Short mmCIF file of N, CA, C and O in Angstrom, two decimals:
data_model
loop_
_atom_site.label_atom_id
_atom_site.label_comp_id
_atom_site.label_asym_id
_atom_site.label_seq_id
_atom_site.Cartn_x
_atom_site.Cartn_y
_atom_site.Cartn_z
N MET A 1 115.71 86.77 133.53
CA MET A 1 114.75 85.95 132.79
C MET A 1 115.15 84.48 132.82
O MET A 1 114.31 83.61 132.94
N LYS A 2 116.45 84.25 132.70
CA LYS A 2 116.95 82.87 132.70
C LYS A 2 116.60 82.16 134.01
O LYS A 2 116.23 81.00 134.02
N HIS A 3 116.67 82.91 135.12
CA HIS A 3 116.34 82.34 136.42
C HIS A 3 114.85 81.98 136.52
O HIS A 3 114.49 80.98 137.12
N CYS A 4 114.02 82.78 135.90
CA CYS A 4 112.58 82.50 135.90
C CYS A 4 112.27 81.20 135.16
O CYS A 4 111.44 80.40 135.61
N VAL A 5 112.95 80.98 134.06
CA VAL A 5 112.74 79.75 133.28
C VAL A 5 113.18 78.55 134.09
O VAL A 5 112.49 77.52 134.14
N VAL A 6 114.31 78.66 134.78
CA VAL A 6 114.82 77.56 135.60
C VAL A 6 113.86 77.28 136.75
O VAL A 6 113.53 76.13 137.04
N ILE A 7 113.39 78.32 137.39
CA ILE A 7 112.44 78.15 138.51
C ILE A 7 111.16 77.50 138.03
O ILE A 7 110.63 76.58 138.67
N LEU A 8 110.64 77.93 136.90
CA LEU A 8 109.42 77.33 136.35
C LEU A 8 109.65 75.86 136.01
O LEU A 8 108.77 75.01 136.24
N ALA A 9 110.80 75.53 135.46
CA ALA A 9 111.11 74.14 135.12
C ALA A 9 111.17 73.28 136.37
O ALA A 9 110.65 72.16 136.41
N VAL A 10 111.78 73.79 137.44
CA VAL A 10 111.88 73.05 138.70
C VAL A 10 110.49 72.87 139.31
O VAL A 10 110.14 71.77 139.76
N LEU A 11 109.70 73.92 139.31
CA LEU A 11 108.33 73.81 139.85
C LEU A 11 107.50 72.81 139.06
O LEU A 11 106.73 72.04 139.63
N SER A 12 107.64 72.81 137.76
CA SER A 12 106.93 71.86 136.92
C SER A 12 107.35 70.43 137.23
O SER A 12 106.51 69.53 137.33
N LEU A 13 108.64 70.23 137.40
CA LEU A 13 109.15 68.90 137.73
C LEU A 13 108.64 68.44 139.08
O LEU A 13 108.21 67.30 139.24
N LEU A 14 108.67 69.33 140.06
CA LEU A 14 108.19 68.97 141.39
C LEU A 14 106.71 68.63 141.39
O LEU A 14 106.29 67.67 142.04
N SER A 15 105.91 69.37 140.66
CA SER A 15 104.48 69.10 140.65
C SER A 15 104.18 67.77 139.95
O SER A 15 103.23 67.08 140.31
N SER A 16 104.98 67.39 138.98
CA SER A 16 104.74 66.11 138.30
C SER A 16 105.18 64.94 139.15
O SER A 16 104.76 63.81 138.92
N CYS A 17 106.02 65.18 140.16
CA CYS A 17 106.50 64.11 141.03
C CYS A 17 105.54 63.83 142.18
O CYS A 17 105.67 62.82 142.86
N GLN A 18 104.59 64.73 142.42
CA GLN A 18 103.67 64.55 143.53
C GLN A 18 102.67 63.46 143.20
O GLN A 18 102.14 63.40 142.09
N LYS A 19 102.41 62.62 144.21
CA LYS A 19 101.45 61.55 144.04
C LYS A 19 100.03 62.05 144.29
O LYS A 19 99.81 62.93 145.11
N SER A 20 99.10 61.45 143.60
CA SER A 20 97.69 61.74 143.85
C SER A 20 97.21 60.90 145.03
O SER A 20 97.89 59.96 145.46
N ALA A 21 96.04 61.22 145.53
CA ALA A 21 95.45 60.43 146.62
C ALA A 21 95.27 58.98 146.19
O ALA A 21 95.57 58.06 146.96
N ALA A 22 94.83 58.78 144.96
CA ALA A 22 94.64 57.41 144.46
C ALA A 22 95.97 56.67 144.38
O ALA A 22 96.04 55.46 144.67
N ASP A 23 97.04 57.37 144.02
CA ASP A 23 98.37 56.76 143.99
C ASP A 23 98.78 56.27 145.37
O ASP A 23 99.35 55.19 145.53
N HIS A 24 98.48 57.08 146.39
CA HIS A 24 98.82 56.69 147.77
C HIS A 24 98.00 55.47 148.20
O HIS A 24 98.53 54.59 148.89
N VAL A 25 96.75 55.41 147.81
CA VAL A 25 95.92 54.24 148.14
C VAL A 25 96.50 52.98 147.49
O VAL A 25 96.64 51.94 148.13
N GLU A 26 96.84 53.08 146.22
CA GLU A 26 97.41 51.93 145.51
C GLU A 26 98.72 51.48 146.16
O GLU A 26 98.93 50.27 146.36
N GLN A 27 99.58 52.44 146.50
CA GLN A 27 100.84 52.10 147.16
C GLN A 27 100.56 51.45 148.52
O GLN A 27 101.21 50.48 148.90
N GLY A 28 99.61 52.00 149.25
CA GLY A 28 99.24 51.43 150.55
C GLY A 28 98.74 50.00 150.43
O GLY A 28 99.08 49.15 151.25
N MET A 29 97.96 49.74 149.40
CA MET A 29 97.44 48.38 149.21
C MET A 29 98.58 47.41 148.89
O MET A 29 98.60 46.29 149.41
N ARG A 30 99.54 47.84 148.08
CA ARG A 30 100.70 46.99 147.79
C ARG A 30 101.50 46.71 149.06
O ARG A 30 101.93 45.58 149.31
N LEU A 31 101.69 47.74 149.86
CA LEU A 31 102.45 47.58 151.11
C LEU A 31 101.71 46.66 152.08
O LEU A 31 102.33 45.81 152.72
N ALA A 32 100.39 46.82 152.18
CA ALA A 32 99.59 45.97 153.08
C ALA A 32 99.67 44.51 152.65
O ALA A 32 99.80 43.62 153.48
N GLU A 33 99.60 44.28 151.34
CA GLU A 33 99.68 42.91 150.82
C GLU A 33 101.03 42.26 151.12
O GLU A 33 101.12 41.05 151.29
N SER A 34 102.07 43.08 151.20
CA SER A 34 103.40 42.54 151.48
C SER A 34 103.72 42.54 152.98
O SER A 34 104.85 42.29 153.37
N GLY A 35 102.70 42.82 153.80
CA GLY A 35 102.87 42.73 155.25
C GLY A 35 103.46 43.95 155.91
O GLY A 35 103.81 43.91 157.09
N LYS A 36 103.56 45.04 155.20
CA LYS A 36 104.14 46.27 155.75
C LYS A 36 103.02 47.19 156.22
O LYS A 36 102.72 48.22 155.62
N SER A 37 102.41 46.80 157.34
CA SER A 37 101.21 47.49 157.83
C SER A 37 101.46 48.95 158.18
O SER A 37 100.64 49.82 157.85
N GLU A 38 102.55 49.23 158.86
CA GLU A 38 102.80 50.60 159.29
C GLU A 38 102.97 51.53 158.09
O GLU A 38 102.37 52.61 158.04
N GLU A 39 103.75 51.09 157.11
CA GLU A 39 103.96 51.89 155.92
C GLU A 39 102.67 52.05 155.12
O GLU A 39 102.37 53.11 154.58
N ALA A 40 101.88 50.98 155.08
CA ALA A 40 100.59 51.03 154.37
C ALA A 40 99.68 52.06 155.02
O ALA A 40 99.04 52.87 154.33
N GLY A 41 99.61 52.03 156.34
CA GLY A 41 98.78 52.99 157.06
C GLY A 41 99.18 54.43 156.77
O GLY A 41 98.32 55.30 156.61
N LEU A 42 100.48 54.67 156.67
CA LEU A 42 100.96 56.01 156.35
C LEU A 42 100.51 56.44 154.96
O LEU A 42 100.13 57.59 154.75
N GLU A 43 100.55 55.51 154.01
CA GLU A 43 100.10 55.84 152.66
C GLU A 43 98.60 56.16 152.63
O GLU A 43 98.18 57.10 151.96
N PHE A 44 97.80 55.39 153.37
CA PHE A 44 96.36 55.68 153.42
C PHE A 44 96.11 57.04 154.08
O PHE A 44 95.24 57.79 153.64
N GLN A 45 96.89 57.36 155.11
CA GLN A 45 96.74 58.66 155.77
C GLN A 45 97.12 59.79 154.81
O GLN A 45 96.46 60.83 154.78
N LYS A 46 98.19 59.59 154.03
CA LYS A 46 98.58 60.60 153.05
C LYS A 46 97.47 60.81 152.02
O LYS A 46 97.20 61.94 151.61
N ALA A 47 96.84 59.72 151.60
CA ALA A 47 95.74 59.83 150.65
C ALA A 47 94.61 60.67 151.24
O ALA A 47 94.05 61.54 150.57
N LEU A 48 94.30 60.44 152.52
CA LEU A 48 93.22 61.18 153.16
C LEU A 48 93.58 62.64 153.41
O LEU A 48 92.69 63.49 153.44
N GLN A 49 94.86 62.93 153.55
CA GLN A 49 95.27 64.33 153.67
C GLN A 49 95.00 65.07 152.35
O GLN A 49 94.64 66.24 152.36
N LEU A 50 95.16 64.36 151.25
CA LEU A 50 94.92 64.96 149.95
C LEU A 50 93.44 65.01 149.59
O LEU A 50 92.98 65.92 148.91
N ASP A 51 92.69 63.99 150.05
CA ASP A 51 91.26 63.92 149.75
C ASP A 51 90.55 63.20 150.88
O ASP A 51 90.49 61.97 150.91
N ALA A 52 90.02 63.98 151.82
CA ALA A 52 89.37 63.41 153.01
C ALA A 52 88.11 62.63 152.67
O ALA A 52 87.62 61.85 153.49
N ASN A 53 87.58 62.81 151.47
CA ASN A 53 86.36 62.11 151.06
C ASN A 53 86.63 60.91 150.16
O ASN A 53 85.72 60.43 149.48
N LEU A 54 87.84 60.43 150.16
CA LEU A 54 88.19 59.27 149.36
C LEU A 54 87.81 58.00 150.13
O LEU A 54 88.53 57.54 151.02
N GLY A 55 86.64 57.47 149.80
CA GLY A 55 86.10 56.33 150.53
C GLY A 55 87.01 55.12 150.53
O GLY A 55 87.11 54.41 151.54
N GLU A 56 87.69 54.87 149.43
CA GLU A 56 88.57 53.70 149.35
C GLU A 56 89.71 53.80 150.36
O GLU A 56 90.10 52.78 150.95
N ALA A 57 90.22 54.99 150.59
CA ALA A 57 91.29 55.16 151.58
C ALA A 57 90.76 54.85 152.98
O ALA A 57 91.44 54.19 153.77
N HIS A 58 89.56 55.31 153.30
CA HIS A 58 88.95 55.00 154.60
C HIS A 58 88.74 53.49 154.73
O HIS A 58 89.02 52.91 155.79
N TYR A 59 88.25 52.87 153.67
CA TYR A 59 87.99 51.43 153.69
C TYR A 59 89.28 50.65 153.93
O TYR A 59 89.34 49.77 154.79
N GLN A 60 90.30 50.98 153.18
CA GLN A 60 91.57 50.25 153.32
C GLN A 60 92.19 50.50 154.70
O GLN A 60 92.76 49.58 155.31
N LEU A 61 92.06 51.70 155.21
CA LEU A 61 92.56 52.00 156.55
C LEU A 61 91.78 51.19 157.59
O LEU A 61 92.37 50.68 158.55
N GLY A 62 90.48 51.05 157.39
CA GLY A 62 89.66 50.24 158.30
C GLY A 62 90.04 48.77 158.27
O GLY A 62 90.13 48.12 159.31
N ARG A 63 90.27 48.25 157.08
CA ARG A 63 90.69 46.84 156.95
C ARG A 63 92.03 46.62 157.65
O ARG A 63 92.24 45.62 158.33
N LEU A 64 92.92 47.56 157.47
CA LEU A 64 94.24 47.47 158.10
C LEU A 64 94.11 47.52 159.62
O LEU A 64 94.76 46.75 160.33
N ALA A 65 93.26 48.41 160.11
CA ALA A 65 93.03 48.51 161.56
C ALA A 65 92.47 47.20 162.11
O ALA A 65 92.89 46.75 163.18
N LEU A 66 91.56 46.58 161.38
CA LEU A 66 91.02 45.29 161.80
C LEU A 66 92.11 44.23 161.92
O LEU A 66 92.19 43.51 162.91
N ARG A 67 92.96 44.16 160.90
CA ARG A 67 94.06 43.19 160.92
C ARG A 67 95.02 43.43 162.07
O ARG A 67 95.62 42.49 162.57
N ASN A 68 95.14 44.68 162.48
CA ASN A 68 96.06 45.02 163.56
C ASN A 68 95.40 45.03 164.93
O ASN A 68 96.01 45.42 165.92
N GLY A 69 94.13 44.62 164.98
CA GLY A 69 93.42 44.53 166.26
C GLY A 69 92.96 45.86 166.83
O GLY A 69 92.67 45.97 168.01
N ASP A 70 92.87 46.88 166.00
CA ASP A 70 92.44 48.20 166.43
C ASP A 70 90.96 48.37 166.09
O ASP A 70 90.61 48.94 165.06
N GLY A 71 90.11 47.89 166.99
CA GLY A 71 88.67 47.93 166.75
C GLY A 71 88.13 49.34 166.64
O GLY A 71 87.27 49.63 165.79
N ASP A 72 88.61 50.24 167.50
CA ASP A 72 88.12 51.63 167.45
C ASP A 72 88.51 52.30 166.14
O ASP A 72 87.71 53.00 165.52
N GLY A 73 89.76 52.10 165.74
CA GLY A 73 90.22 52.68 164.47
C GLY A 73 89.45 52.12 163.29
O GLY A 73 89.10 52.84 162.35
N ALA A 74 89.19 50.81 163.36
CA ALA A 74 88.44 50.15 162.29
C ALA A 74 87.01 50.71 162.22
O ALA A 74 86.51 50.99 161.12
N LEU A 75 86.40 50.89 163.37
CA LEU A 75 85.03 51.42 163.40
C LEU A 75 84.96 52.82 162.80
O LEU A 75 84.09 53.10 161.97
N THR A 76 85.88 53.66 163.17
CA THR A 76 85.91 55.03 162.64
C THR A 76 86.09 55.03 161.12
O THR A 76 85.34 55.66 160.40
N ALA A 77 87.09 54.28 160.67
CA ALA A 77 87.41 54.28 159.23
C ALA A 77 86.31 53.61 158.42
O ALA A 77 85.92 54.12 157.35
N LEU A 78 85.79 52.49 158.89
CA LEU A 78 84.76 51.78 158.13
C LEU A 78 83.44 52.54 158.12
O LEU A 78 82.69 52.49 157.14
N THR A 79 83.15 53.26 159.19
CA THR A 79 81.94 54.09 159.22
C THR A 79 82.03 55.18 158.16
O THR A 79 81.06 55.43 157.41
N GLN A 80 83.19 55.82 158.08
CA GLN A 80 83.39 56.84 157.04
C GLN A 80 83.31 56.22 155.65
O GLN A 80 82.69 56.78 154.75
N ALA A 81 83.94 55.07 155.48
CA ALA A 81 83.92 54.40 154.17
C ALA A 81 82.49 54.05 153.77
O ALA A 81 82.10 54.25 152.62
N ALA A 82 81.70 53.53 154.71
CA ALA A 82 80.32 53.16 154.41
C ALA A 82 79.49 54.38 154.03
O ALA A 82 78.63 54.31 153.15
N ARG A 83 79.76 55.51 154.67
CA ARG A 83 79.05 56.75 154.35
C ARG A 83 79.42 57.24 152.95
O ARG A 83 78.56 57.68 152.19
N LEU A 84 80.69 57.10 152.61
CA LEU A 84 81.17 57.61 151.32
C LEU A 84 80.96 56.65 150.17
O LEU A 84 80.94 57.06 149.00
N LEU A 85 80.83 55.37 150.48
CA LEU A 85 80.68 54.34 149.44
C LEU A 85 79.43 53.50 149.69
O LEU A 85 79.51 52.28 149.86
N PRO A 86 78.25 54.11 149.70
CA PRO A 86 77.03 53.36 150.03
C PRO A 86 76.70 52.25 149.04
O PRO A 86 75.99 51.30 149.38
N GLU A 87 77.23 52.34 147.81
CA GLU A 87 76.95 51.31 146.80
C GLU A 87 77.86 50.09 146.91
O GLU A 87 77.60 49.08 146.25
N ARG A 88 78.88 50.15 147.75
CA ARG A 88 79.84 49.06 147.86
C ARG A 88 79.41 48.08 148.93
O ARG A 88 79.51 48.35 150.13
N ASP A 89 78.94 46.91 148.51
CA ASP A 89 78.50 45.89 149.45
C ASP A 89 79.61 45.42 150.36
O ASP A 89 79.38 45.17 151.54
N ASP A 90 80.84 45.29 149.84
CA ASP A 90 81.95 44.81 150.66
C ASP A 90 82.23 45.76 151.82
O ASP A 90 82.54 45.31 152.93
N VAL A 91 82.06 47.04 151.60
CA VAL A 91 82.28 48.03 152.66
C VAL A 91 81.18 47.91 153.71
O VAL A 91 81.45 47.88 154.91
N GLN A 92 79.94 47.81 153.25
CA GLN A 92 78.81 47.70 154.17
C GLN A 92 78.90 46.41 155.00
O GLN A 92 78.64 46.42 156.20
N VAL A 93 79.30 45.32 154.36
CA VAL A 93 79.44 44.04 155.06
C VAL A 93 80.56 44.10 156.09
O VAL A 93 80.42 43.59 157.21
N ALA A 94 81.67 44.73 155.75
CA ALA A 94 82.79 44.84 156.69
C ALA A 94 82.36 45.60 157.94
O ALA A 94 82.70 45.20 159.07
N LEU A 95 81.61 46.67 157.76
CA LEU A 95 81.13 47.44 158.90
C LEU A 95 80.12 46.63 159.71
O LEU A 95 80.19 46.59 160.95
N ALA A 96 79.20 45.95 159.04
CA ALA A 96 78.22 45.12 159.74
C ALA A 96 78.91 44.00 160.52
O ALA A 96 78.55 43.73 161.68
N ASP A 97 79.91 43.37 159.92
CA ASP A 97 80.66 42.31 160.61
C ASP A 97 81.34 42.85 161.87
O ASP A 97 81.39 42.17 162.89
N LEU A 98 81.86 44.06 161.78
CA LEU A 98 82.51 44.67 162.94
C LEU A 98 81.51 44.89 164.06
O LEU A 98 81.80 44.60 165.23
N TYR A 99 80.31 45.37 163.73
CA TYR A 99 79.27 45.55 164.74
C TYR A 99 78.85 44.21 165.35
O TYR A 99 78.68 44.11 166.57
N VAL A 100 78.70 43.19 164.54
CA VAL A 100 78.31 41.87 165.04
C VAL A 100 79.37 41.34 166.00
O VAL A 100 79.06 40.82 167.08
N GLU A 101 80.63 41.48 165.62
CA GLU A 101 81.73 41.03 166.47
C GLU A 101 81.75 41.79 167.80
O GLU A 101 81.97 41.20 168.86
N ALA A 102 81.49 43.08 167.75
CA ALA A 102 81.45 43.88 168.97
C ALA A 102 80.32 43.44 169.88
O ALA A 102 80.48 43.36 171.11
N MET A 103 79.17 43.11 169.29
CA MET A 103 78.02 42.64 170.08
C MET A 103 78.33 41.29 170.73
O MET A 103 77.98 41.06 171.88
N ARG A 104 79.00 40.41 170.01
CA ARG A 104 79.36 39.10 170.58
C ARG A 104 80.28 39.25 171.77
O ARG A 104 80.17 38.52 172.74
N ARG A 105 81.20 40.17 171.68
CA ARG A 105 82.15 40.37 172.77
C ARG A 105 81.49 40.95 174.00
O ARG A 105 81.94 40.73 175.12
N ASN A 106 80.43 41.71 173.80
CA ASN A 106 79.72 42.34 174.93
C ASN A 106 78.67 41.43 175.55
O ASN A 106 78.07 41.79 176.54
N MET A 107 78.43 40.28 174.96
CA MET A 107 77.40 39.37 175.50
C MET A 107 77.94 38.53 176.60
O MET A 107 78.97 38.23 176.88
#
């Protein structure tokens, strides 16, 4: 019985240490602001592993991809973000700007 109590206590502690998807997005945003793009991208990916429909994670991943010159990655992430966050003008504008930039390059 004593072992069961210890195991339950350890499992409880481990579950309280796990970050939520929103926690990963917040950490990613802090890392991106401090110039740690690779680490930020990993945090956004972790958030999406926990919740693939988290529009903010897609949006932040798209912004990061844009800053790193990854147009294809930005397009994929921003398209998902725009689908998941239709009420967010900043997301819609970022995607529209990406399309406009792509059209200029092809002219």
